[in-house]
Structures are given as structure tokens and as C-alpha cells.
mmCIF file of C-alpha atoms and ligand atoms in Angstrom:
data_model
loop_
_atom_site.group_PDB
_atom_site.id
_atom_site.type_symbol
_atom_site.label_atom_id
_atom_site.label_comp_id
_atom_site.label_asym_id
_atom_site.label_seq_id
_atom_site.Cartn_x
_atom_site.Cartn_y
_atom_site.Cartn_z
ATOM 1 C CA MET A 1 114.081 84.325 119.832
ATOM 2 C CA PHE A 2 112.800 87.896 120.431
ATOM 3 C CA ILE A 3 110.272 88.950 117.744
ATOM 4 C CA THR A 4 108.283 92.179 117.582
ATOM 5 C CA PHE A 5 105.301 93.326 115.726
ATOM 6 C CA GLU A 6 104.477 96.738 114.458
ATOM 7 C CA GLY A 7 101.802 98.474 112.714
ATOM 8 C CA GLY A 8 99.365 101.348 112.641
ATOM 9 C CA GLU A 9 95.902 101.459 114.168
ATOM 10 C CA GLY A 10 93.705 98.571 113.001
ATOM 11 C CA SER A 11 96.501 96.529 111.415
ATOM 12 C CA GLY A 12 95.291 93.324 113.153
ATOM 13 C CA LYS A 13 98.610 92.748 114.985
ATOM 14 C CA THR A 14 96.970 91.570 118.208
ATOM 15 C CA THR A 15 94.849 88.791 116.484
ATOM 16 C CA ILE A 16 97.929 87.834 114.441
ATOM 17 C CA ILE A 17 100.189 87.579 117.483
ATOM 18 C CA ASP A 18 97.542 85.325 119.135
ATOM 19 C CA ARG A 19 97.405 82.981 116.276
ATOM 20 C CA VAL A 20 101.165 82.850 115.863
ATOM 21 C CA ALA A 21 101.495 81.959 119.546
ATOM 22 C CA THR A 22 98.858 79.270 119.302
ATOM 23 C CA TYR A 23 100.682 77.722 116.364
ATOM 24 C CA PHE A 24 104.051 77.565 118.066
ATOM 25 C CA LYS A 25 103.088 76.839 121.651
ATOM 26 C CA ASN A 26 102.707 73.029 121.122
ATOM 27 C CA GLN A 27 106.348 72.820 120.181
ATOM 28 C CA TYR A 28 108.120 75.737 122.021
ATOM 29 C CA LYS A 29 107.961 77.752 125.162
ATOM 30 C CA VAL A 30 106.198 80.953 123.998
ATOM 31 C CA ILE A 31 105.423 84.209 125.786
ATOM 32 C CA ILE A 32 103.377 87.218 124.443
ATOM 33 C CA SER A 33 103.737 90.667 125.775
ATOM 34 C CA ARG A 34 102.927 94.272 124.671
ATOM 35 C CA GLU A 35 104.021 97.893 124.830
ATOM 36 C CA PRO A 36 103.438 100.313 126.183
ATOM 37 C CA GLY A 37 102.903 98.062 129.310
ATOM 38 C CA GLY A 38 103.475 94.404 129.755
ATOM 39 C CA SER A 39 104.323 94.394 133.441
ATOM 40 C CA PHE A 40 102.613 95.904 136.507
ATOM 41 C CA ILE A 41 104.560 99.185 136.616
ATOM 42 C CA ALA A 42 104.859 99.425 132.877
ATOM 43 C CA GLU A 43 101.094 99.139 132.537
ATOM 44 C CA SER A 44 100.640 102.127 134.991
ATOM 45 C CA ILE A 45 102.854 104.116 132.678
ATOM 46 C CA ARG A 46 100.656 102.933 129.799
ATOM 47 C CA ASP A 47 97.588 104.239 131.509
ATOM 48 C CA LEU A 48 99.220 107.681 132.104
ATOM 49 C CA VAL A 49 100.553 108.006 128.559
ATOM 50 C CA LEU A 50 97.380 106.973 126.761
ATOM 51 C CA ASP A 51 94.873 108.740 128.978
ATOM 52 C CA PRO A 52 92.553 110.698 126.734
ATOM 53 C CA LYS A 53 92.427 113.417 129.390
ATOM 54 C CA HIS A 54 96.125 114.164 128.876
ATOM 55 C CA LEU A 55 95.741 115.925 125.537
ATOM 56 C CA GLY A 56 98.276 118.618 126.592
ATOM 57 C CA MET A 57 101.179 116.131 127.093
ATOM 58 C CA SER A 58 104.370 117.330 125.492
ATOM 59 C CA TYR A 59 106.071 115.354 122.765
ATOM 60 C CA GLN A 60 109.166 114.916 124.964
ATOM 61 C CA ALA A 61 107.174 113.773 127.951
ATOM 62 C CA GLU A 62 105.329 111.302 125.714
ATOM 63 C CA ALA A 63 108.629 109.909 124.312
ATOM 64 C CA LEU A 64 110.182 109.582 127.762
ATOM 65 C CA LEU A 65 107.120 107.783 129.193
ATOM 66 C CA TYR A 66 107.127 105.268 126.330
ATOM 67 C CA ALA A 67 110.950 104.811 127.028
ATOM 68 C CA ALA A 68 110.261 104.433 130.837
ATOM 69 C CA SER A 69 107.550 101.825 130.171
ATOM 70 C CA ARG A 70 110.037 99.987 127.897
ATOM 71 C CA ALA A 71 112.822 99.995 130.469
ATOM 72 C CA GLN A 72 110.584 98.565 133.135
ATOM 73 C CA HIS A 73 109.110 95.968 130.696
ATOM 74 C CA LEU A 74 112.667 94.884 129.753
ATOM 75 C CA GLU A 75 113.662 94.411 133.344
ATOM 76 C CA ASP A 76 110.523 92.678 134.524
ATOM 77 C CA ILE A 77 109.537 90.537 131.555
ATOM 78 C CA LEU A 78 111.651 90.528 128.411
ATOM 79 C CA ILE A 79 115.152 89.931 129.772
ATOM 80 C CA PRO A 80 113.945 87.198 132.159
ATOM 81 C CA ALA A 81 112.006 85.602 129.245
ATOM 82 C CA MET A 82 115.138 85.524 127.178
ATOM 83 C CA GLU A 83 116.538 82.977 129.574
ATOM 84 C CA THR A 84 113.435 80.966 130.128
ATOM 85 C CA HIS A 85 111.503 80.994 126.796
ATOM 86 C CA ASP A 86 112.134 79.947 123.189
ATOM 87 C CA LEU A 87 109.952 82.510 121.521
ATOM 88 C CA ILE A 88 108.969 85.985 122.823
ATOM 89 C CA LEU A 89 106.320 87.782 120.777
ATOM 90 C CA CYS A 90 105.868 91.430 121.609
ATOM 91 C CA ASP A 91 103.096 93.690 120.361
ATOM 92 C CA ARG A 92 105.109 96.963 119.655
ATOM 93 C CA TYR A 93 108.563 97.840 120.728
ATOM 94 C CA ILE A 94 111.176 100.469 120.016
ATOM 95 C CA ASP A 95 110.176 100.856 116.314
ATOM 96 C CA SER A 96 106.862 102.353 117.560
ATOM 97 C CA SER A 97 108.929 105.118 119.201
ATOM 98 C CA PHE A 98 110.950 105.568 116.046
ATOM 99 C CA ALA A 99 107.848 105.840 113.984
ATOM 100 C CA TYR A 100 105.486 107.875 116.218
ATOM 101 C CA GLN A 101 107.839 109.963 118.361
ATOM 102 C CA GLY A 102 110.929 110.089 116.204
ATOM 103 C CA LEU A 103 109.415 110.717 112.753
ATOM 104 C CA ALA A 104 105.700 111.508 113.002
ATOM 105 C CA ARG A 105 106.141 113.767 115.948
ATOM 106 C CA GLY A 106 109.447 115.040 114.605
ATOM 107 C CA LEU A 107 111.704 114.474 117.665
ATOM 108 C CA GLY A 108 114.293 112.701 115.454
ATOM 109 C CA LEU A 109 115.547 109.169 115.406
ATOM 110 C CA GLU A 110 118.773 110.095 117.324
ATOM 111 C CA TYR A 111 116.800 111.445 120.279
ATOM 112 C CA VAL A 112 114.692 108.299 120.369
ATOM 113 C CA GLU A 113 117.823 106.105 120.168
ATOM 114 C CA LYS A 114 119.484 108.139 122.981
ATOM 115 C CA ILE A 115 116.520 107.838 125.466
ATOM 116 C CA ASN A 116 116.074 104.218 124.505
ATOM 117 C CA ASP A 117 119.649 103.250 125.132
ATOM 118 C CA TYR A 118 118.642 100.202 127.173
ATOM 119 C CA ALA A 119 116.314 98.947 124.500
ATOM 120 C CA MET A 120 118.938 99.496 121.803
ATOM 121 C CA GLN A 121 121.094 96.975 123.535
ATOM 122 C CA HIS A 122 118.242 94.544 123.283
ATOM 123 C CA LEU A 123 116.985 94.856 119.804
ATOM 124 C CA PRO A 124 114.716 92.128 118.498
ATOM 125 C CA LEU A 125 115.968 89.356 116.097
ATOM 126 C CA LYS A 126 113.068 90.238 113.698
ATOM 127 C CA THR A 127 110.333 92.653 113.456
ATOM 128 C CA PHE A 128 107.140 92.210 111.340
ATOM 129 C CA TYR A 129 105.691 95.466 110.274
ATOM 130 C CA ILE A 130 102.014 94.935 109.189
ATOM 131 C CA ASP A 131 101.451 97.678 106.607
ATOM 132 C CA VAL A 132 97.868 98.931 106.095
ATOM 133 C CA SER A 133 96.598 102.196 104.742
ATOM 134 C CA PRO A 134 95.079 104.419 107.331
ATOM 135 C CA GLU A 135 91.863 104.350 105.314
ATOM 136 C CA VAL A 136 91.553 100.587 105.951
ATOM 137 C CA GLY A 137 93.154 100.572 109.323
ATOM 138 C CA LEU A 138 90.842 103.336 110.845
ATOM 139 C CA SER A 139 87.749 101.882 109.296
ATOM 140 C CA ARG A 140 88.468 98.585 111.048
ATOM 141 C CA ILE A 141 88.659 100.259 114.361
ATOM 142 C CA LYS A 142 85.755 102.767 114.066
ATOM 143 C CA ASP A 143 83.274 100.581 116.019
ATOM 144 C CA ARG A 144 85.584 100.385 119.049
ATOM 145 C CA GLU A 145 84.063 101.621 122.227
ATOM 146 C CA LYS A 146 87.239 103.210 123.748
ATOM 147 C CA PHE A 147 89.559 105.461 121.962
ATOM 148 C CA ASP A 148 92.913 106.335 123.456
ATOM 149 C CA ARG A 149 94.770 109.683 123.052
ATOM 150 C CA LEU A 150 96.638 108.446 119.954
ATOM 151 C CA ASP A 151 93.659 106.817 118.193
ATOM 152 C CA GLN A 152 92.117 110.273 118.208
ATOM 153 C CA GLU A 153 94.920 111.834 116.202
ATOM 154 C CA LYS A 154 93.995 113.259 112.754
ATOM 155 C CA PHE A 155 94.133 111.153 109.584
ATOM 156 C CA SER A 156 97.160 113.045 108.337
ATOM 157 C CA PHE A 157 99.103 111.877 111.454
ATOM 158 C CA HIS A 158 98.287 108.236 110.706
ATOM 159 C CA ASN A 159 99.549 108.740 107.213
ATOM 160 C CA LEU A 160 102.816 110.123 108.641
ATOM 161 C CA VAL A 161 103.080 107.142 110.826
ATOM 162 C CA ARG A 162 102.782 104.775 107.962
ATOM 163 C CA GLN A 163 105.427 106.581 105.889
ATOM 164 C CA ALA A 164 107.667 106.641 108.938
ATOM 165 C CA TYR A 165 107.422 102.870 109.414
ATOM 166 C CA LEU A 166 108.243 102.382 105.684
ATOM 167 C CA ASP A 167 111.261 104.629 106.092
ATOM 168 C CA ILE A 168 112.505 102.797 109.289
ATOM 169 C CA ALA A 169 111.983 99.471 107.516
ATOM 170 C CA SER A 170 114.450 100.587 104.916
ATOM 171 C CA VAL A 171 116.928 101.711 107.476
ATOM 172 C CA TYR A 172 116.824 98.384 109.394
ATOM 173 C CA GLN A 173 116.306 96.239 106.237
ATOM 174 C CA ASP A 174 117.957 93.177 107.819
ATOM 175 C CA ARG A 175 115.654 93.202 110.820
ATOM 176 C CA ILE A 176 112.287 94.631 109.777
ATOM 177 C CA ILE A 177 110.149 92.510 107.250
ATOM 178 C CA VAL A 178 107.125 94.532 105.744
ATOM 179 C CA ILE A 179 104.003 92.386 105.458
ATOM 180 C CA ASP A 180 101.087 93.561 103.258
ATOM 181 C CA GLY A 181 98.314 93.965 105.931
ATOM 182 C CA HIS A 182 95.548 94.227 103.316
ATOM 183 C CA GLN A 183 95.695 90.461 102.875
ATOM 184 C CA SER A 184 93.408 88.193 105.033
ATOM 185 C CA ILE A 185 94.484 87.642 108.652
ATOM 186 C CA GLU A 186 94.964 83.866 107.663
ATOM 187 C CA SER A 187 97.396 84.694 104.841
ATOM 188 C CA ILE A 188 99.363 87.209 107.053
ATOM 189 C CA THR A 189 99.527 84.691 109.856
ATOM 190 C CA LEU A 190 100.818 81.952 107.584
ATOM 191 C CA GLU A 191 103.407 84.211 106.028
ATOM 192 C CA ILE A 192 104.697 85.122 109.486
ATOM 193 C CA ILE A 193 104.739 81.579 110.671
ATOM 194 C CA LYS A 194 106.805 80.536 107.654
ATOM 195 C CA HIS A 195 109.350 83.262 108.399
ATOM 196 C CA ILE A 196 109.560 82.214 112.097
ATOM 197 C CA GLU A 197 109.946 78.460 111.142
ATOM 198 C CA GLY A 198 112.846 79.499 108.949
ATOM 199 C CA LEU A 199 114.461 81.271 111.898
ATOM 200 C CA PHE A 200 114.078 78.182 114.131
ATOM 201 C CA ASN A 201 115.634 76.012 111.350
ATOM 202 C CA ASP A 202 118.550 78.435 110.984
ATOM 203 C CA ALA A 203 119.062 78.337 114.836
ATOM 204 C CA ASN A 204 119.069 74.463 114.937
HETATM 205 P P1 TYD B 301 97.419 100.348 121.735
HETATM 206 O O1 TYD B 301 96.089 100.356 122.249
HETATM 207 O O2 TYD B 301 98.344 99.346 122.248
HETATM 208 O O3 TYD B 301 97.419 100.387 120.166
HETATM 209 P P2 TYD B 301 97.439 99.288 119.081
HETATM 210 O O4 TYD B 301 96.250 98.365 119.419
HETATM 211 O O5 TYD B 301 97.294 100.037 117.830
HETATM 212 O O6 TYD B 301 98.775 98.486 119.213
HETATM 213 O O7 TYD B 301 98.088 101.739 122.019
HETATM 214 C C1 TYD B 301 99.350 102.054 121.908
HETATM 215 C C2 TYD B 301 99.445 103.449 121.283
HETATM 216 O O8 TYD B 301 100.704 103.990 121.664
HETATM 217 C C3 TYD B 301 99.439 103.405 119.781
HETATM 218 O O9 TYD B 301 98.775 104.542 119.227
HETATM 219 C C4 TYD B 301 100.894 103.556 119.348
HETATM 220 C C5 TYD B 301 101.496 104.451 120.529
HETATM 221 N N1 TYD B 301 102.922 104.190 120.762
HETATM 222 C C6 TYD B 301 103.829 105.173 120.602
HETATM 223 O O10 TYD B 301 103.473 106.282 120.168
HETATM 224 N N2 TYD B 301 105.152 105.015 120.902
HETATM 225 C C7 TYD B 301 105.587 103.838 121.416
HETATM 226 O O11 TYD B 301 106.816 103.700 121.733
HETATM 227 C C8 TYD B 301 104.608 102.758 121.672
HETATM 228 C C9 TYD B 301 105.080 101.524 122.214
HETATM 229 C C10 TYD B 301 103.325 102.981 121.336
#
């Protein structure tokens, strides 16, 4: 079961994924991964695309690098894991490209689909979008020591990203579940665990 997690900055995704994995790992074979990155070469592409020195990176180059990282990650980690694991939890996937590059950067959803053709053939079964307002999300990350290139975007950009995710969630209603990210991490984790348990029950 391939499940992805999406959300803006400070949505708590990473902590939530860890807790969901801990919950299921007694019973199932679970793997966690992330994008951009997730494998050796894909992590090198991550360093390139998120480097704060690369302020002049064009939107197209950015979109293509995320797509390249994803293609490598699929080949190295995700596709093999589909054979060997019961549950794959991935921190970000193609919906990040739809939201950030397709809508917030304005490259269009069709363009993102085209350059992510390989990933379009391997869409997740379900995607949890953790929805938080940028006010709350950015205040949660303000004490971080390291800020990457996208963290440094203006507030208005993060608002655009949030709206973009909500639009994409309505396009992919059957796949994307919107979770209210203003709840406690415990409540969010529990809500997601219940959904995934339902999926396992349906599959058995
Ligand atoms: P990361 O530190 O992983 O962010 P977070 O902790 O918020 O998940 O950095 C990933 C950044 O890359 C984040 O700002 C979102 C952005 N991104 C895209 O713009 N497009 C993509 O396809 C992906 C996977 C990420």
C-alpha cells in the first residue's frame, strides 16, 4: 500500500509519519521515505534543488529537478518496496509538484503531469494532505536553524501553496484526504491510523 503525505511548511508531516509507522510496524512490513530525495542519487538532486545559493533557479529547471529526483526514487526505492513491503509511507510526492510548481509557480498541472509521466503511472493509493494556515505553519518552523530555498519564499507564496493543495484535493477527491492540521499531532495521527486500518481491512 503506497501512501503519501502532503502539507505546507510546519504541517507536522514528518512527526506524524514517524508515529504512523511506529504504530503499524509490529503488524506489517513498513518503509518510510521522502521527496525530494529518498535514495542516494535522489538526495544529491535534493541538495541541488534546495540549496539556498540557487536563488536564480528557473521554475522549469526546478520542476524538472523534482521530477528527476522522483524518477530516481521510484526506480531505487518505491517500485522495489511495492514488491517487498506492506506499507510505504512517503513524505511528499507528485502532489507537491502539482501544488508548488504547477499552481503556485504557475507552470500548469498539464506540464507537471507531462514531466512526471513515470510517477503518474505509479500514483499512491491514498494521500493525506495536512492542512494548516501559513500563519500557524511558519510560526512552528521559525526557530529552525536551517532554512532552505523554498522556506524563504514570501508569505503570499505559502498562501498560494495552501490554496493549490485544496484545489488539487478537489480534483483528486477519491485519492486525497484533507486533514485539519490545526488539531493536536495525537488527534491527526489517530485519524490517519483509522483510515489506513480501513484500507487494510478492505484489502483483506
Ligand atoms: P523539505 O525540507 O522536505 O520540506 P518539508 O519539511 O516542508 O516537507 O523541503 C522540501 C521542499 O521542496 C518544500 O518546500 C516543498 C518543495 N517541493 C516542491 O516544491 N516540489 C516537489 O515536487 C517536492 C517533492 C517538494
